[in-house]
Amino acid sequence: MLSEKMQAALNAQINAEFHASYLYLSMAAYFESQNLLGFANWMHKQSDEENIHGMKIYHYINGRRGRVLLSPIEGPKTEWKSSLAVFEDSLKHEQKVTGLINKLMDLAIAESDHATISFLKWFVDEQVEEESNVDAVIQDLKRIGDAPQGLFIIDRELAGRKGEAETEGEDAT
Ligand code: FEO
């Protein structure tokens, strides 16, 4: 059984993941309004991943015979000054989520809840990857500065991002 404290913390993380999904969807909508459809594709895929993260926790709580309690999702930001500003916000957001996952892990360790420690390890690794993916785009955007040709090329590249289900079975390169 999950402790009440652990259950409440995991429910709060479901909310944080769904908020992240909503935020990335809002970023996708921003990019679509700018006609940057590759950037929008990247954000849609990210939004879908966040939804998957929320559902992983949802199923975990149920698997431990706990109780999922959903709560209102905070509204996302809707406007940004530039593509770079969007990705800088993404990185800040991912860093915040990393902090939340670390706190969850601290709690699981303090409670000697080995099942939750094992479950959360996937999220710890995922956060390393997510921060790194966002940072890679930030570095590209910084490199091109205001050059529209550069933005066009990055947009083309980001159009190629596939969803998790589409990449299953492919070699990680
Ligand atoms: Fe689910 Fe981007 O953290």
Tab-separated table of N, CA, C and O and ligand atoms in Angstrom, residues 13 16-17 20 24 46 49-50 53-54 93-94 97-98 101 122-123 126-127 130, ligand 1:
chain	number	residue	atom	x	y	z
A	13	GLN	N	1.819	14.946	-8.786
A	13	GLN	CA	2.667	14.818	-9.976
A	13	GLN	C	1.828	14.532	-11.225
A	13	GLN	O	2.177	14.988	-12.322
A	16	ALA	N	0.903	17.838	-12.339
A	16	ALA	CA	2.040	18.557	-12.945
A	16	ALA	C	2.303	18.059	-14.365
A	16	ALA	O	2.615	18.854	-15.265
A	17	GLU	N	2.158	16.756	-14.587
A	17	GLU	CA	2.404	16.204	-15.928
A	17	GLU	C	1.307	16.653	-16.902
A	17	GLU	O	1.590	16.996	-18.049
A	20	ALA	N	1.919	20.127	-17.792
A	20	ALA	CA	2.997	20.203	-18.786
A	20	ALA	C	2.443	19.892	-20.179
A	20	ALA	O	2.784	20.560	-21.163
A	24	TYR	N	2.662	22.479	-23.303
A	24	TYR	CA	3.270	22.184	-24.610
A	24	TYR	C	2.236	22.307	-25.730
A	24	TYR	O	2.578	22.699	-26.850
A	46	GLN	N	5.693	16.433	-27.751
A	46	GLN	CA	6.061	16.625	-26.342
A	46	GLN	C	4.805	16.615	-25.461
A	46	GLN	O	4.792	16.019	-24.381
A	49	GLU	N	3.733	13.159	-24.971
A	49	GLU	CA	4.594	12.443	-24.015
A	49	GLU	C	4.232	12.780	-22.574
A	49	GLU	O	4.231	11.918	-21.706
A	50	GLU	N	3.943	14.053	-22.336
A	50	GLU	CA	3.581	14.458	-20.965
A	50	GLU	C	2.291	13.774	-20.525
A	50	GLU	O	2.130	13.400	-19.362
A	53	HIS	N	3.215	10.422	-19.473
A	53	HIS	CA	3.829	10.448	-18.133
A	53	HIS	C	2.736	10.489	-17.046
A	53	HIS	O	2.812	9.762	-16.057
A	54	GLY	N	1.750	11.371	-17.257
A	54	GLY	CA	0.656	11.481	-16.276
A	54	GLY	C	-0.070	10.151	-16.127
A	54	GLY	O	-0.370	9.704	-15.007
A	93	HIS	N	10.762	24.890	-17.443
A	93	HIS	CA	9.698	24.008	-16.990
A	93	HIS	C	10.244	22.607	-16.688
A	93	HIS	O	9.918	22.012	-15.657
A	94	GLU	N	11.075	22.094	-17.588
A	94	GLU	CA	11.634	20.746	-17.371
A	94	GLU	C	12.512	20.713	-16.118
A	94	GLU	O	12.526	19.716	-15.393
A	97	VAL	N	10.224	20.384	-13.254
A	97	VAL	CA	9.702	19.010	-13.143
A	97	VAL	C	10.776	18.076	-12.584
A	97	VAL	O	10.488	17.212	-11.749
A	98	THR	N	12.021	18.269	-13.009
A	98	THR	CA	13.113	17.452	-12.461
A	98	THR	C	13.170	17.606	-10.937
A	98	THR	O	13.315	16.623	-10.200
A	101	ILE	N	10.359	15.592	-9.407
A	101	ILE	CA	10.649	14.144	-9.430
A	101	ILE	C	11.681	13.809	-8.342
A	101	ILE	O	11.545	12.810	-7.627
A	122	TRP	N	12.603	5.494	-13.759
A	122	TRP	CA	12.322	5.782	-15.181
A	122	TRP	C	12.166	7.292	-15.375
A	122	TRP	O	12.669	7.865	-16.349
A	123	PHE	N	11.483	7.948	-14.440
A	123	PHE	CA	11.247	9.399	-14.560
A	123	PHE	C	12.548	10.187	-14.378
A	123	PHE	O	12.750	11.204	-15.033
A	126	GLU	N	14.284	9.894	-17.621
A	126	GLU	CA	13.522	10.630	-18.643
A	126	GLU	C	13.801	12.128	-18.549
A	126	GLU	O	13.921	12.819	-19.556
A	127	GLN	N	13.916	12.636	-17.325
A	127	GLN	CA	14.164	14.081	-17.158
A	127	GLN	C	15.526	14.488	-17.725
A	127	GLN	O	15.667	15.567	-18.285
A	130	GLU	N	14.893	14.720	-21.401
A	130	GLU	CA	14.033	15.840	-21.789
A	130	GLU	C	14.779	17.168	-21.704
A	130	GLU	O	14.675	17.997	-22.597
B	1	FEO	FE1	7.020	14.683	-17.842
B	1	FEO	FE2	8.709	16.774	-19.388
B	1	FEO	O1	8.359	15.859	-17.819
